[in-house]
Tab-separated table of C-alpha atoms in Angstrom:
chain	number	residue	atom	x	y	z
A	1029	UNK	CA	-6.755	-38.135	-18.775
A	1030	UNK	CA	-3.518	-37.752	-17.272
A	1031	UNK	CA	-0.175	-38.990	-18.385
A	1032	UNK	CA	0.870	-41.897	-15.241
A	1033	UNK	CA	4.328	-41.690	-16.861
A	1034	UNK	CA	4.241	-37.797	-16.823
A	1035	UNK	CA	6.912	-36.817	-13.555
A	1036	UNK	CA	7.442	-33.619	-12.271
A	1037	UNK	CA	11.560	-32.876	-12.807
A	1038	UNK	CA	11.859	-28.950	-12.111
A	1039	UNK	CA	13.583	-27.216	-8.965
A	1040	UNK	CA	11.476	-23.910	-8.832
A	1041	UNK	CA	7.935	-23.119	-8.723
A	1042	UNK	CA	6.492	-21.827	-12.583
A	1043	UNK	CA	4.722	-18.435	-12.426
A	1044	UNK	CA	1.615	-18.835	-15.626
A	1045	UNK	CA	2.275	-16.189	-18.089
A	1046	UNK	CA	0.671	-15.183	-21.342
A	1047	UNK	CA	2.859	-13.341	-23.234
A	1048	UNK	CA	3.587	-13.306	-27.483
A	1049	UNK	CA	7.397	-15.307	-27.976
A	1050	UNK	CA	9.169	-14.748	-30.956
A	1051	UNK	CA	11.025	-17.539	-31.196
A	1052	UNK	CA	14.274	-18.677	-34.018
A	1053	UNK	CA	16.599	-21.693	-34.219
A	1054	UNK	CA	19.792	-20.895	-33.663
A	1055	UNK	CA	22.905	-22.109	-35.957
A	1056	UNK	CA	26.145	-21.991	-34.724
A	1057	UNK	CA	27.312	-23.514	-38.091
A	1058	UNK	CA	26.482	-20.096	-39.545
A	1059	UNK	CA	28.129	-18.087	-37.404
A	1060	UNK	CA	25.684	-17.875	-34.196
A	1061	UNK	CA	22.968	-16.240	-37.265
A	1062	UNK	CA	19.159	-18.176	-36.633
A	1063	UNK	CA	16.153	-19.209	-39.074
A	1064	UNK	CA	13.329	-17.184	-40.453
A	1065	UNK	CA	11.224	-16.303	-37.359
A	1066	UNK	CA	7.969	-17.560	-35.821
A	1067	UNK	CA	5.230	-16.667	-33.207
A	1068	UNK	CA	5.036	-18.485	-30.142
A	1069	UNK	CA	3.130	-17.717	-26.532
A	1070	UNK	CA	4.741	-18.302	-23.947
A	1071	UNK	CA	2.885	-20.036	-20.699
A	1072	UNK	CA	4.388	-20.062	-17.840
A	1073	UNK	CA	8.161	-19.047	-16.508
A	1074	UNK	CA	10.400	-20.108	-13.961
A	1075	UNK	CA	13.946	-18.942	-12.683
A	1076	UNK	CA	15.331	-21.671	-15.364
A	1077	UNK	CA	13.065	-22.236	-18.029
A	1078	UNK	CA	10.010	-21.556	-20.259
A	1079	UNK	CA	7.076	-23.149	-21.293
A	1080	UNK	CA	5.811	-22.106	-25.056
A	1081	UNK	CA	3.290	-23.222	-26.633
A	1082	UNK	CA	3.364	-23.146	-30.905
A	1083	UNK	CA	2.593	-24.737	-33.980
A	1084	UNK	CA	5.770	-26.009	-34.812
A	1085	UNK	CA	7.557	-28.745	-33.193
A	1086	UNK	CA	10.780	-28.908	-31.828
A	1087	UNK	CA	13.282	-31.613	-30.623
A	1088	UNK	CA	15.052	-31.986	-27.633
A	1089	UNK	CA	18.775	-30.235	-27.793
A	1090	UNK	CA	17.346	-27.964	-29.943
A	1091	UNK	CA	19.016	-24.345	-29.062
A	1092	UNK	CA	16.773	-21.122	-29.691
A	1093	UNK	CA	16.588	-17.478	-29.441
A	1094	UNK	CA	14.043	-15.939	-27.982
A	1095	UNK	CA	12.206	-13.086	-27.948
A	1096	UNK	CA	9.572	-12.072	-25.051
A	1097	UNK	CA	7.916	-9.514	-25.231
A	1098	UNK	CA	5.750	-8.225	-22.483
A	1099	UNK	CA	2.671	-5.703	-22.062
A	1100	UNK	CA	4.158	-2.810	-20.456
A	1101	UNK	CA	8.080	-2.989	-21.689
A	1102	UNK	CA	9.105	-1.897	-25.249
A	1103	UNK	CA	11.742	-3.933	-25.424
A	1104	UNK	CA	11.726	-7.529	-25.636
A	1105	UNK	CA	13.424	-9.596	-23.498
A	1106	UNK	CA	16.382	-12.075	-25.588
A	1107	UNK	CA	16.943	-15.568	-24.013
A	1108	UNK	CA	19.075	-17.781	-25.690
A	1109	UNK	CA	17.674	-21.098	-24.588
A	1110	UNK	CA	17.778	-24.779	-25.559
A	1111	UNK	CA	14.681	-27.113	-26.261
A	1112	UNK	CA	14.533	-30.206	-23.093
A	1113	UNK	CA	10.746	-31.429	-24.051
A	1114	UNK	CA	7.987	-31.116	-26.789
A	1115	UNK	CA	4.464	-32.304	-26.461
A	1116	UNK	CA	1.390	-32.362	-28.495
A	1117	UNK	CA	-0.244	-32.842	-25.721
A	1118	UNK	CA	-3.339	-30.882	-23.919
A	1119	UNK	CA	-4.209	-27.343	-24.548
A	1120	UNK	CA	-1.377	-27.399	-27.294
A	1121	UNK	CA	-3.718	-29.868	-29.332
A	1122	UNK	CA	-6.685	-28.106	-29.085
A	1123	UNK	CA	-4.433	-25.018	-30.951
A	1124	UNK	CA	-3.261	-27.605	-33.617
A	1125	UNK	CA	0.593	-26.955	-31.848
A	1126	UNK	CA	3.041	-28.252	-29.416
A	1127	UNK	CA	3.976	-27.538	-25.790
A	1128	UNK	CA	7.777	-27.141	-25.725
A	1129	UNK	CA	10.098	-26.269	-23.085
A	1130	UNK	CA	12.835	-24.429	-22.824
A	1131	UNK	CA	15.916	-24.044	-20.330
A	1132	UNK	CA	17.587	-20.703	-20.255
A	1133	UNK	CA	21.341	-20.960	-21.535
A	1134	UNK	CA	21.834	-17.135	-21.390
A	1135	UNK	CA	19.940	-14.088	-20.485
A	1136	UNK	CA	21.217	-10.525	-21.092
A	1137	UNK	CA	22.200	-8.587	-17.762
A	1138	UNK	CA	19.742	-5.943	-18.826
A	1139	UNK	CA	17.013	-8.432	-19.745
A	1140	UNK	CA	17.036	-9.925	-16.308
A	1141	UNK	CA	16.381	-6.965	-15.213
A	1142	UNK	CA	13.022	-6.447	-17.630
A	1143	UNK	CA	11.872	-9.776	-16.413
A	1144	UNK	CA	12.533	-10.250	-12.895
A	1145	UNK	CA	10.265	-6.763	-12.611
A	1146	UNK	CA	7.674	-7.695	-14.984
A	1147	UNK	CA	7.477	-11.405	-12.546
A	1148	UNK	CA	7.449	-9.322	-9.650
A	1149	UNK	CA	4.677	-7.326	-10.717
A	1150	UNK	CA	2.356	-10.249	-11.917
A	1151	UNK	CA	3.360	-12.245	-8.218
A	1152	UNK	CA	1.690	-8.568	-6.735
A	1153	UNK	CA	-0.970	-8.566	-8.718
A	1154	UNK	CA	-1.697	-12.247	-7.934
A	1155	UNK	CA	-1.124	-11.728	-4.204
A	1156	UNK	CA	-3.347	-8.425	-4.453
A	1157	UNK	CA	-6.393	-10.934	-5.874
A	1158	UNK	CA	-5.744	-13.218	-3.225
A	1159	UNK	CA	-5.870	-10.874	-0.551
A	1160	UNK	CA	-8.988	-9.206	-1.771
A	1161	UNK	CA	-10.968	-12.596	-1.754
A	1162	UNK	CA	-13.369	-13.386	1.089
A	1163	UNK	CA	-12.943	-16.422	2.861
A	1164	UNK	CA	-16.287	-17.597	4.893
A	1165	UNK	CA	-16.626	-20.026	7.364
A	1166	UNK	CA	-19.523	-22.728	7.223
């Protein structure tokens, strides 16, 4: 059922993504040093945020570091990133987690680089599906 209270707040379009997060709190307190580690997957991506998806929750103002990591680049991508939302809502349920997400604080130059050309590539693979479908008319 959906959420009548649920309203749509971002600027940019989301691209879906399905890639393994590795994701730490960050503590300033101890000299910008984070927690322990823990797996996430991230689910979709947009020029300001991320949405992940994991079993722990997280609250609002929150900040994080990331790690993405993507098929075909060795190295991860590092986002430092603060929590806005977390649900336990949806798919996240059905995986006994939460849907959290995340707005990018700071990105590596280098990184940006990793990501913008791994988005690229999945907006030509999705454009390469779409143009290979066959429309009919009735």
């Amino acid at each position: 059922m959906k959420d009548e209270r649920f309203v749509e707040k971002r600027k940019y379009a989301r691209l879906d993504l399905r890639s393994e997060v590795e994701v730490r709190i960050h503590d300033d307190a101890k000299e910008g040093r984070s927690s322990a580690a823990f797996r996430a997957v991230g689910k979709n991506v947009g020029v300001e945020g991320i949405c992940i998806s994991c079993g722990k929750e997280l609250h609002p103002g929150t900040v994080v570091d990331l790690k993405m990591f993507f098929s075909d680049s060795s190295c991860p991508v590092r986002i430092k990133g603060e929590v806005r939302w977390c649900s336990s809502s949806g798919e996240a349920v059905e995986n006994g987690g939460f849907d959290i997400g995340v707005r990018f604080l700071k990105i590596d130059r280098n990184h940006v680089a990793l990501m913008v050309k791994y988005l690229c590539g999945k907006l030509a693979d999705e454009q390469v599906l779409y143009d290979s479908m066959v429309f009919r008319e009735e």
